[in-house]
Amino acid sequence: MRRKLIAGNWKMNKLKADGIELARSVFEKCTVNLPFDVLICPPMSLLGLIADMPHGSCGIGSQDVAETIKESGAFTGDVSAKMVCDLGATHAIVGHSERRTLHHETDDVVRQKAENAMAAGLTAVICIGETEAEREGGEALSVVSRQIQGSVPTTATSENCVIAYEPVWAIGTGKTPTVADVAEVHAAVRAELVKLLGQEVANKMRILYGGSVKPSNARELLSVDNVDGALIGGASLKIDDFWGIASTQL
Ligand code: 13P
């Protein structure tokens, strides 16, 4: 049985005061025994501050790590996975569609970042997902299969890796795929993981759904076969929305 993971990706949001307040509200919820795992991924500017707060069982993740295999050196603006780990993080998102699109990150780059995260002791949250044109062209399954094969290191395990399926056209748009479409893609992702990592590892690996998850659709999306949690953007920025989603799993 895979334990669900409710994860918030704050993206480039929150200044210090608001970020600390939001983190505190989430952490308060994580002081009791919950039947699921919780993760928040604040911007790098707040990661250390937030990781230093008492955070109960809540995981803390970065939204990226440096591509270079080096742990330090002349890489202006980059933050290595080791540095992220040193700040107290447990997870790192890699390959988010905003990085694949805006920063032209390829599957090779994403796989290297995932490897760096794992080598530093972090759990990599590897994002995949098709664009609207790819979905309309009937290519959704082939795109996510290619991304799995290209972005997921063969050393991935259920401990050091989580997959997040985020259809690009569903991110921040209020649009979500049908339950049948989510089920189809998540089953295809699982099958691709079996090919890459073997049945045993693939069966234990969590596959999150992300893209316009909100309190009103969370119960339905999270009850789909092979949906092992949610990666939440906009709705993770308000405690009532974030916890409204999480509470559907209580
Ligand atoms: P939204 O929940 O705002 O659609 O964003 C999803 C996302 O990109 C999480 O990584």
XYZ file of N, CA and C and ligand atoms in Angstrom:
760
model
N 0.853 -1.202 0.000
C 0.000 0.000 0.000
C 0.892 1.257 0.000
N 0.695 2.094 -0.995
C 1.501 3.321 -1.064
C 0.823 4.423 -0.247
N 1.609 5.048 0.627
C 1.077 6.130 1.446
C 0.988 7.379 0.584
N -0.099 8.098 0.686
C -0.250 9.271 -0.180
C 0.686 10.410 0.265
N 1.068 11.225 -0.693
C 1.927 12.386 -0.417
C 1.211 13.641 -0.902
N 0.975 14.561 0.011
C 0.325 15.820 -0.336
C 1.424 16.890 -0.330
N 1.748 17.386 -1.513
C 2.923 18.250 -1.657
C 2.529 19.618 -2.207
N 3.113 20.650 -1.641
C 2.876 22.019 -2.109
C 4.114 22.565 -2.792
N 3.925 23.072 -3.986
C 5.011 23.755 -4.710
C 4.654 25.236 -4.725
N 5.371 25.993 -3.899
C 5.030 27.423 -3.773
C 5.495 28.233 -4.978
N 6.328 27.664 -5.814
C 6.892 28.381 -6.972
C 7.556 29.686 -6.498
N 7.540 30.749 -7.299
C 8.238 31.987 -6.903
C 7.255 32.896 -6.163
N 6.811 32.433 -4.998
C 5.834 33.173 -4.202
C 6.274 33.215 -2.745
N 5.816 34.219 -2.064
C 5.971 34.442 -0.626
C 7.279 35.144 -0.250
N 7.095 36.308 0.370
C 8.215 36.974 1.038
C 8.303 36.373 2.444
N 9.318 36.832 3.182
C 9.655 36.167 4.447
C 8.468 36.020 5.406
N 7.814 37.146 5.714
C 6.793 37.112 6.771
C 5.640 36.168 6.405
N 5.146 36.306 5.192
C 4.020 35.461 4.755
C 4.410 33.996 4.630
N 5.625 33.776 4.157
C 6.103 32.404 3.966
C 6.232 31.681 5.300
N 6.777 32.402 6.266
C 6.945 31.793 7.590
C 5.579 31.493 8.205
N 4.644 32.414 8.000
C 3.304 32.201 8.562
C 2.630 30.981 7.915
N 2.742 30.893 6.596
C 2.122 29.755 5.909
C 2.782 28.438 6.341
N 4.109 28.454 6.412
C 4.817 27.235 6.824
C 4.382 26.836 8.236
N 4.266 27.833 9.115
C 3.882 27.526 10.505
C 2.489 26.875 10.523
N 1.581 27.399 9.724
C 0.229 26.827 9.696
C 0.257 25.374 9.208
N 1.108 25.100 8.205
C 1.201 23.717 7.712
C 1.829 22.830 8.791
N 2.904 23.332 9.404
C 3.625 22.514 10.384
C 2.735 22.169 11.579
N 1.872 23.105 11.958
C 0.961 22.837 13.088
C 0.088 21.620 12.795
N -0.293 21.491 11.520
C -1.145 20.353 11.130
C -0.353 19.053 11.148
N 0.970 19.186 11.085
C 1.816 17.991 10.969
C 2.390 17.546 12.309
N 1.811 18.041 13.397
C 2.291 17.634 14.721
C 1.541 16.397 15.211
N 0.440 16.067 14.551
C -0.297 14.855 14.939
C -0.014 13.762 13.904
N -0.366 12.538 14.259
C -0.185 11.425 13.335
C -1.143 11.545 12.171
N -0.635 11.639 10.970
C -1.511 11.770 9.798
C -1.446 10.481 8.973
N -2.509 10.158 8.270
C -2.488 8.946 7.451
C -1.843 9.166 6.080
N -1.182 10.292 5.890
C -0.493 10.597 4.626
C 0.734 11.438 4.946
N 1.624 11.600 3.963
C 2.811 12.434 4.136
C 2.541 13.827 3.566
N 3.209 14.809 4.128
C 3.048 16.199 3.678
C 4.432 16.753 3.331
N 4.461 17.557 2.289
C 5.723 18.158 1.835
C 5.431 19.578 1.384
N 6.274 20.523 1.767
C 6.164 21.862 1.170
C 7.495 22.227 0.510
N 7.391 22.910 -0.613
C 8.576 23.317 -1.372
C 8.556 24.830 -1.537
N 9.119 25.540 -0.557
C 9.160 27.004 -0.636
C 10.238 27.444 -1.632
N 10.246 28.726 -1.966
C 11.341 29.206 -2.827
C 12.678 29.092 -2.089
N 13.738 29.031 -2.847
C 15.079 28.861 -2.270
C 15.377 29.946 -1.228
N 14.819 31.146 -1.449
C 15.087 32.273 -0.532
C 14.627 31.976 0.886
N 13.641 31.092 1.047
C 13.071 30.826 2.374
C 13.373 29.424 2.881
N 14.025 28.631 2.048
C 14.182 27.204 2.378
C 14.878 26.990 3.727
N 15.993 27.676 3.930
C 16.755 27.467 5.163
C 15.987 27.929 6.389
N 15.376 29.113 6.260
C 14.594 29.662 7.377
C 13.488 28.697 7.783
N 12.795 28.199 6.779
C 11.631 27.343 7.028
C 12.065 25.972 7.543
N 13.173 25.469 7.007
C 13.656 24.155 7.473
C 14.130 24.225 8.921
N 14.518 25.418 9.367
C 14.970 25.579 10.760
C 13.806 25.660 11.741
N 12.586 25.837 11.233
C 11.425 25.902 12.132
C 11.050 24.474 12.545
N 10.486 24.300 13.760
C 10.008 22.961 14.121
C 8.936 22.541 13.117
N 9.132 21.402 12.441
C 8.188 21.108 11.361
C 7.504 19.750 11.446
N 7.540 19.153 12.638
C 6.819 17.896 12.819
C 7.223 16.894 11.743
N 6.243 16.250 11.157
C 6.544 15.208 10.167
C 6.595 15.771 8.746
N 6.488 17.085 8.607
C 6.408 17.678 7.266
C 7.769 17.636 6.551
N 7.776 17.168 5.336
C 8.980 17.217 4.525
C 9.158 18.610 3.938
N 10.409 18.927 3.605
C 10.693 20.248 3.037
C 11.553 20.053 1.794
N 11.135 20.685 0.709
C 11.853 20.470 -0.536
C 12.243 21.759 -1.230
N 13.294 21.666 -2.044
C 13.633 22.770 -2.940
C 12.835 22.568 -4.230
N 12.842 23.559 -5.081
C 12.105 23.478 -6.349
C 13.017 23.134 -7.517
N 14.308 22.973 -7.210
C 15.305 22.709 -8.237
C 16.620 22.406 -7.520
N 17.570 21.849 -8.237
C 18.958 21.780 -7.768
C 19.849 22.054 -8.972
N 21.119 22.319 -8.701
C 22.051 22.601 -9.796
C 22.255 21.356 -10.658
N 22.592 21.611 -11.913
C 22.810 20.502 -12.853
C 24.208 19.889 -12.707
N 25.165 20.733 -12.356
C 26.530 20.207 -12.281
C 26.633 19.109 -11.227
N 27.483 18.166 -11.514
C 27.695 17.059 -10.579
C 28.529 17.540 -9.382
N 29.186 18.706 -9.560
C 30.042 19.221 -8.482
C 29.196 19.743 -7.323
N 29.701 19.588 -6.128
C 28.950 20.046 -4.949
C 29.187 21.524 -4.674
N 30.277 22.065 -5.232
C 30.571 23.489 -5.080
C 31.463 23.908 -6.237
N 31.618 25.213 -6.414
C 32.489 25.671 -7.493
C 31.942 26.907 -8.170
N 32.501 27.222 -9.329
C 32.183 28.460 -10.036
C 30.914 28.270 -10.877
N 29.781 28.328 -10.222
C 28.482 28.168 -10.889
C 27.536 29.240 -10.366
N 27.768 30.470 -10.785
C 27.039 31.614 -10.243
C 25.534 31.421 -10.332
N 24.898 31.600 -9.204
C 23.436 31.523 -9.160
C 22.906 30.136 -8.871
N 23.741 29.126 -8.986
C 23.267 27.756 -8.764
C 23.360 27.369 -7.290
N 22.512 26.440 -6.895
C 22.552 25.895 -5.538
C 22.609 24.374 -5.673
N 23.677 23.785 -5.157
C 23.849 22.342 -5.351
C 22.906 21.548 -4.448
N 22.688 20.299 -4.829
C 21.824 19.420 -4.034
C 22.386 19.279 -2.624
N 23.700 19.222 -2.524
C 24.320 19.101 -1.197
C 23.984 20.326 -0.342
N 23.993 21.511 -0.966
C 23.649 22.738 -0.223
C 22.190 22.709 0.224
N 21.337 22.217 -0.658
C 19.903 22.109 -0.334
C 19.721 21.168 0.856
N 20.444 20.065 0.814
C 20.375 19.090 1.898
C 20.910 19.705 3.190
N 21.984 20.456 3.049
C 22.613 21.117 4.210
C 21.657 22.110 4.881
N 20.738 22.667 4.101
C 19.755 23.602 4.676
C 18.679 22.866 5.467
N 18.623 21.555 5.310
C 17.626 20.788 6.057
C 16.504 20.236 5.204
N 16.656 20.328 3.892
C 15.598 19.812 3.020
C 15.669 18.286 2.940
N 14.525 17.706 2.594
C 14.425 16.257 2.436
C 14.168 15.881 0.973
N 13.644 16.820 0.213
C 13.201 16.548 -1.152
C 13.706 17.641 -2.099
N 13.686 17.364 -3.387
C 13.934 18.399 -4.394
C 13.069 18.101 -5.617
N 12.290 19.076 -6.029
C 11.569 18.951 -7.299
C 12.590 19.123 -8.421
N 12.505 18.295 -9.437
C 13.324 18.514 -10.643
C 12.450 18.324 -11.882
N 12.792 19.069 -12.918
C 12.102 18.890 -14.192
C 10.677 19.409 -14.228
N 10.367 20.369 -13.354
C 9.026 20.959 -13.440
C 8.824 21.537 -14.842
N 7.614 21.528 -15.337
C 7.378 21.969 -16.719
C 7.798 23.428 -16.913
N 7.716 24.220 -15.821
C 8.143 25.619 -15.975
C 9.649 25.703 -16.211
N 10.387 24.745 -15.684
C 11.832 24.731 -15.942
C 12.123 24.092 -17.305
N 11.363 23.071 -17.624
C 11.568 22.453 -18.943
C 11.267 23.476 -20.034
N 10.221 24.299 -19.832
C 9.828 25.245 -20.869
C 10.657 26.523 -20.807
N 10.642 27.191 -19.650
C 11.262 28.521 -19.561
C 12.791 28.448 -19.545
N 13.318 27.332 -19.061
C 14.780 27.200 -18.968
C 15.319 26.107 -19.889
N 14.451 25.632 -20.775
C 14.862 24.680 -21.814
C 15.566 23.451 -21.244
N 15.084 22.969 -20.126
C 15.711 21.776 -19.548
C 15.253 20.522 -20.305
N 16.225 19.755 -20.730
C 15.932 18.515 -21.464
C 15.824 17.348 -20.477
N 15.384 16.199 -20.983
C 15.337 15.002 -20.140
C 16.715 14.682 -19.554
N 17.759 14.881 -20.335
C 19.118 14.586 -19.841
C 19.472 15.483 -18.657
N 19.117 16.758 -18.782
C 19.393 17.702 -17.688
C 18.603 17.290 -16.443
N 17.345 16.957 -16.660
C 16.484 16.594 -15.530
C 17.017 15.332 -14.846
N 17.457 14.367 -15.651
C 17.990 13.123 -15.057
C 19.253 13.410 -14.242
N 20.107 14.303 -14.771
C 21.320 14.653 -14.030
C 20.963 15.327 -12.702
N 19.985 16.213 -12.739
C 19.555 16.888 -11.501
C 18.979 15.874 -10.516
N 18.206 14.937 -11.031
C 17.633 13.904 -10.151
C 18.759 13.078 -9.524
N 19.745 12.739 -10.334
C 20.878 11.966 -9.801
C 21.616 12.759 -8.728
N 21.787 14.056 -8.969
C 22.470 14.896 -7.978
C 21.680 14.936 -6.672
N 20.353 15.084 -6.803
C 19.504 15.133 -5.608
C 19.639 13.828 -4.822
N 19.551 12.713 -5.532
C 19.632 11.405 -4.862
C 20.999 11.202 -4.213
N 22.051 11.606 -4.925
C 23.406 11.429 -4.388
C 23.594 12.222 -3.102
N 22.861 13.337 -2.984
C 22.980 14.174 -1.781
C 22.061 13.676 -0.663
N 21.296 12.641 -0.942
C 20.410 12.107 0.096
C 19.005 12.672 0.071
N 18.682 13.389 -1.001
C 17.333 13.946 -1.130
C 16.449 12.995 -1.929
N 15.149 13.119 -1.734
C 14.197 12.420 -2.596
C 13.872 13.339 -3.765
N 14.112 12.873 -4.967
C 13.823 13.692 -6.155
C 12.349 13.542 -6.527
N 11.695 14.673 -6.729
C 10.314 14.656 -7.232
C 10.406 15.030 -8.709
N 10.362 14.018 -9.565
C 10.625 14.227 -10.995
C 9.303 14.486 -11.718
N 9.213 15.664 -12.345
C 7.954 16.053 -12.999
C 7.976 15.706 -14.489
N 6.838 15.252 -14.948
C 6.644 14.940 -16.364
C 5.245 15.416 -16.767
N 4.964 15.474 -18.041
C 3.617 15.853 -18.469
C 3.627 16.422 -19.869
N 2.528 16.197 -20.574
C 2.440 16.622 -21.967
C 1.856 18.030 -22.083
N 2.146 18.692 -23.204
C 1.546 19.996 -23.494
C 0.150 19.787 -24.093
N -0.550 20.890 -24.253
C -1.900 20.804 -24.821
C -1.840 20.264 -26.258
N -0.858 20.771 -27.027
C -0.748 20.324 -28.424
C -0.447 18.834 -28.480
N 0.407 18.387 -27.567
C 0.738 16.949 -27.556
C -0.490 16.114 -27.188
N -1.275 16.594 -26.221
C -2.496 15.846 -25.867
C -3.450 15.809 -27.059
N -3.635 16.995 -27.671
C -4.573 17.031 -28.797
C -4.088 16.187 -29.973
N -2.768 16.057 -30.073
C -2.207 15.229 -31.142
C -2.191 13.744 -30.791
N -2.771 13.392 -29.655
C -2.837 11.976 -29.266
C -1.506 11.427 -28.780
N -0.616 12.343 -28.343
C 0.743 11.898 -27.987
C 1.010 11.851 -26.491
N -0.033 12.055 -25.685
C 0.210 12.170 -24.230
C 0.990 10.974 -23.686
N 0.562 9.771 -24.047
C 1.216 8.590 -23.470
C 2.645 8.421 -23.963
N 2.862 8.725 -25.249
C 4.231 8.554 -25.746
C 5.153 9.615 -25.148
N 4.628 10.809 -24.920
C 5.456 11.871 -24.323
C 5.859 11.490 -22.896
N 4.898 11.084 -22.085
C 5.267 10.773 -20.692
C 6.168 9.531 -20.630
N 5.961 8.592 -21.538
C 6.847 7.411 -21.549
C 8.276 7.828 -21.870
N 8.402 8.701 -22.867
C 9.743 9.174 -23.235
C 10.384 9.943 -22.080
N 9.567 10.768 -21.407
C 10.111 11.549 -20.292
C 10.551 10.640 -19.140
N 9.781 9.592 -18.886
C 10.177 8.641 -17.825
C 11.515 7.997 -18.197
N 11.591 7.482 -19.407
C 12.823 6.796 -19.827
C 14.011 7.760 -19.815
N 13.768 9.029 -20.157
C 14.864 9.990 -20.267
C 15.224 10.687 -18.969
N 14.261 10.851 -18.066
C 14.500 11.698 -16.879
C 14.689 10.934 -15.581
N 14.288 9.664 -15.564
C 14.356 8.927 -14.292
C 15.632 8.077 -14.267
N 16.511 8.322 -13.294
C 17.739 7.529 -13.212
C 17.412 6.058 -12.944
N 18.236 5.166 -13.448
C 17.977 3.734 -13.241
C 18.251 3.327 -11.795
N 18.843 4.236 -11.036
C 19.101 3.958 -9.611
C 17.929 4.408 -8.734
N 16.856 4.881 -9.362
C 15.719 5.390 -8.582
C 15.050 4.268 -7.793
N 14.635 4.606 -6.579
C 13.876 3.675 -5.742
C 12.661 4.428 -5.196
N 11.801 3.700 -4.499
C 10.634 4.378 -3.927
C 11.031 5.297 -2.778
N 12.252 5.133 -2.286
C 12.727 5.988 -1.192
C 13.301 7.297 -1.724
N 14.024 7.205 -2.834
C 14.736 8.413 -3.282
C 14.074 9.086 -4.493
N 12.882 8.621 -4.844
C 12.252 9.177 -6.045
C 10.728 9.124 -5.976
N 10.113 10.191 -6.412
C 8.662 10.298 -6.557
C 8.441 10.872 -7.956
N 7.426 10.376 -8.652
C 7.105 10.930 -9.972
C 5.891 11.854 -9.823
N 5.905 12.972 -10.522
C 4.714 13.839 -10.529
C 4.259 14.025 -11.970
N 3.055 13.521 -12.271
C 2.476 13.734 -13.605
C 1.691 15.037 -13.577
N 2.181 16.012 -14.331
C 1.528 17.319 -14.384
C 1.306 17.694 -15.846
N 0.098 17.462 -16.361
C -0.152 17.896 -17.733
C 0.035 19.416 -17.810
N 0.861 19.873 -18.736
C 1.236 21.291 -18.772
C -0.007 22.182 -18.904
N -0.982 21.714 -19.671
C -2.186 22.505 -19.948
C -3.119 22.577 -18.731
N -2.841 21.784 -17.711
C -3.686 21.814 -16.509
C -3.078 22.683 -15.408
N -1.830 23.130 -15.619
C -1.131 23.880 -14.568
C -1.606 25.325 -14.551
N -2.218 25.707 -13.438
C -2.637 27.088 -13.243
C -3.782 27.535 -14.141
N -4.458 26.594 -14.772
C -5.507 26.971 -15.727
C -6.911 26.696 -15.205
N -7.021 25.897 -14.151
C -8.336 25.476 -13.669
C -8.873 24.283 -14.447
N -8.141 23.868 -15.490
C -8.582 22.706 -16.278
C -7.932 21.448 -15.705
N -8.686 20.369 -15.666
C -8.089 19.094 -15.255
C -8.491 18.008 -16.253
N -7.656 17.001 -16.379
C -8.037 15.877 -17.240
C -9.219 15.139 -16.612
N -9.914 14.344 -17.389
C -10.983 13.510 -16.826
C -10.336 12.432 -15.956
N -11.149 11.891 -15.092
C -10.664 10.802 -14.239
C -10.121 9.654 -15.100
N -10.792 9.382 -16.198
C -10.347 8.288 -17.079
C -8.979 8.610 -17.690
N -8.783 9.867 -18.065
C -7.479 10.250 -18.641
C -6.365 10.158 -17.595
N -6.666 10.619 -16.383
C -5.655 10.528 -15.311
C -5.314 9.055 -15.074
N -6.339 8.212 -15.002
C -6.107 6.783 -14.758
C -5.253 6.184 -15.878
N -5.542 6.584 -17.105
C -4.806 6.030 -18.245
C -3.323 6.419 -18.185
N -3.072 7.706 -17.931
C -1.670 8.154 -17.910
C -0.934 7.543 -16.715
N -1.562 7.542 -15.548
C -0.858 7.007 -14.368
C -0.551 5.514 -14.542
N -1.460 4.785 -15.170
C -1.191 3.360 -15.431
C -0.024 3.231 -16.416
N 0.018 4.107 -17.402
C 1.111 4.067 -18.390
C 2.442 4.426 -17.724
N 2.402 5.397 -16.818
C 3.627 5.775 -16.095
C 4.119 4.574 -15.277
N 3.198 3.926 -14.585
C 3.589 2.753 -13.765
C 4.208 1.678 -14.679
N 3.594 1.443 -15.821
C 4.102 0.404 -16.731
C 5.509 0.761 -17.230
N 5.705 2.034 -17.479
C 7.021 2.484 -17.952
C 8.062 2.348 -16.839
N 7.650 2.612 -15.607
C 8.561 2.447 -14.464
C 8.931 0.977 -14.275
N 7.976 0.090 -14.544
C 8.271 -1.352 -14.457
C 9.373 -1.700 -15.450
N 9.245 -1.160 -16.678
C 10.254 -1.453 -17.704
C 11.629 -0.948 -17.276
N 11.642 0.248 -16.674
C 12.923 0.886 -16.341
C 13.535 0.336 -15.057
N 12.686 0.051 -14.064
C 13.205 -0.210 -12.715
C 12.832 -1.585 -12.175
N 11.996 -2.293 -12.909
C 11.531 -3.597 -12.417
C 10.253 -3.447 -11.612
N 9.536 -4.573 -11.541
C 8.210 -4.588 -10.926
C 8.218 -4.134 -9.458
N 9.189 -4.635 -8.712
C 9.151 -4.410 -7.263
C 9.324 -2.926 -6.930
N 10.318 -2.316 -7.538
C 10.555 -0.884 -7.280
C 9.385 -0.064 -7.824
N 8.964 -0.390 -9.031
C 7.898 0.392 -9.683
C 6.595 0.344 -8.885
N 6.307 -0.806 -8.317
C 5.054 -0.936 -7.565
C 5.026 -0.073 -6.320
N 6.203 0.180 -5.766
C 6.261 0.958 -4.520
C 6.394 2.459 -4.772
N 6.757 2.835 -5.991
C 7.036 4.257 -6.249
C 5.748 5.069 -6.317
N 5.792 6.240 -5.700
C 4.588 7.076 -5.701
C 4.522 7.923 -6.970
N 3.329 8.006 -7.520
C 3.085 8.839 -8.709
C 2.032 9.879 -8.321
N 2.460 11.128 -8.248
C 1.543 12.212 -7.863
C 0.847 12.757 -9.103
N -0.328 13.323 -8.896
C -0.962 14.094 -9.974
C -0.829 15.576 -9.607
N -0.549 16.425 -10.588
C -0.506 17.869 -10.356
C -1.128 18.620 -11.515
N -1.760 19.751 -11.211
C -2.411 20.579 -12.234
C -3.822 20.912 -11.799
N -3.969 22.149 -11.259
C -5.289 22.659 -10.851
C -6.000 21.781 -9.815
N -5.206 21.188 -8.918
C -5.835 20.457 -7.801
C -6.358 21.491 -6.808
N -7.596 21.306 -6.378
C -8.186 22.197 -5.381
C -9.072 21.378 -4.441
N -9.557 21.999 -3.364
C -10.344 21.206 -2.410
C -11.541 20.529 -3.071
N -12.139 21.175 -4.063
C -13.367 20.621 -4.653
C -13.133 19.423 -5.581
N -11.909 19.269 -6.113
C -11.695 18.115 -7.003
C -10.694 17.102 -6.432
N -10.147 17.408 -5.246
C -9.060 16.574 -4.711
C -9.512 15.159 -4.392
N -10.690 15.025 -3.798
C -11.127 13.685 -3.399
C -11.221 12.768 -4.623
N -11.811 13.309 -5.678
C -11.995 12.511 -6.891
C -10.642 12.151 -7.531
N -9.774 13.168 -7.682
C -8.484 12.923 -8.337
C -7.631 11.947 -7.526
N -7.681 12.113 -6.201
C -6.834 11.278 -5.340
C -7.388 9.870 -5.157
N -8.587 9.633 -5.672
C -9.131 8.271 -5.545
C -8.892 7.461 -6.818
N -8.285 8.087 -7.822
C -8.006 7.374 -9.080
C -6.879 6.357 -8.847
N -7.012 5.203 -9.469
C -5.976 4.163 -9.381
C -4.615 4.724 -9.744
N -3.600 4.382 -8.995
C -2.219 4.803 -9.266
C -1.969 6.286 -9.023
N -2.918 6.997 -8.430
C -2.652 8.384 -8.004
C -2.309 8.322 -6.518
N -1.035 8.585 -6.229
C -0.524 8.382 -4.874
C -0.287 9.691 -4.143
N -0.922 10.740 -4.626
C -0.764 12.026 -3.967
C -0.938 13.138 -4.970
N -0.699 14.362 -4.492
C -0.901 15.527 -5.351
C 0.269 16.487 -5.207
N 0.614 17.126 -6.321
C 1.583 18.229 -6.282
C 0.779 19.483 -6.606
N 0.718 20.377 -5.621
C -0.242 21.474 -5.654
C 0.488 22.805 -5.779
N 0.098 23.598 -6.755
C 0.700 24.914 -6.945
C -0.115 25.986 -6.249
N -0.963 26.663 -7.000
C -1.731 27.802 -6.490
C -2.429 27.539 -5.163
N -3.052 26.382 -5.057
C -3.820 26.094 -3.837
C -2.934 25.775 -2.640
N -1.616 25.686 -2.855
C -0.740 25.437 -1.693
C -0.350 26.740 -1.010
N -0.772 27.860 -1.595
C -0.358 29.170 -1.057
C -1.301 29.695 0.017
N -2.415 28.988 0.209
C -3.361 29.379 1.272
C -3.616 28.152 2.126
N -3.468 28.295 3.424
C -3.596 27.119 4.287
C -4.980 26.479 4.162
N -6.023 27.291 4.013
C -7.362 26.686 3.949
C -7.510 25.815 2.707
N -6.936 26.257 1.590
C -7.016 25.459 0.367
C -6.112 24.226 0.468
N -4.877 24.460 0.911
C -3.928 23.342 0.989
C -4.470 22.281 1.935
N -4.923 22.737 3.097
C -5.410 21.741 4.052
C -6.787 21.218 3.656
N -7.514 22.002 2.906
C -8.787 21.499 2.371
C -8.541 20.294 1.464
N -7.469 20.347 0.706
C -7.096 19.221 -0.159
C -6.623 18.045 0.691
N -5.701 18.341 1.611
C -5.142 17.265 2.458
C -6.239 16.579 3.268
N -7.184 17.376 3.771
C -8.232 16.830 4.657
C -9.118 15.818 3.958
N -9.152 15.845 2.633
C -9.972 14.843 1.938
C -9.417 13.444 2.167
N -8.178 13.356 2.654
C -7.550 12.053 2.873
C -7.533 11.651 4.341
N -8.205 12.434 5.201
C -8.239 12.093 6.639
C -9.248 10.997 6.913
P -1.418 24.549 -10.001
O -1.880 23.689 -8.844
O -1.375 26.011 -9.685
O -2.160 24.220 -11.251
O 0.123 24.165 -10.270
C 0.482 22.842 -10.340
C 1.954 22.754 -10.323
O 2.623 23.186 -11.263
C 2.603 22.162 -9.143
O 3.941 21.889 -9.371
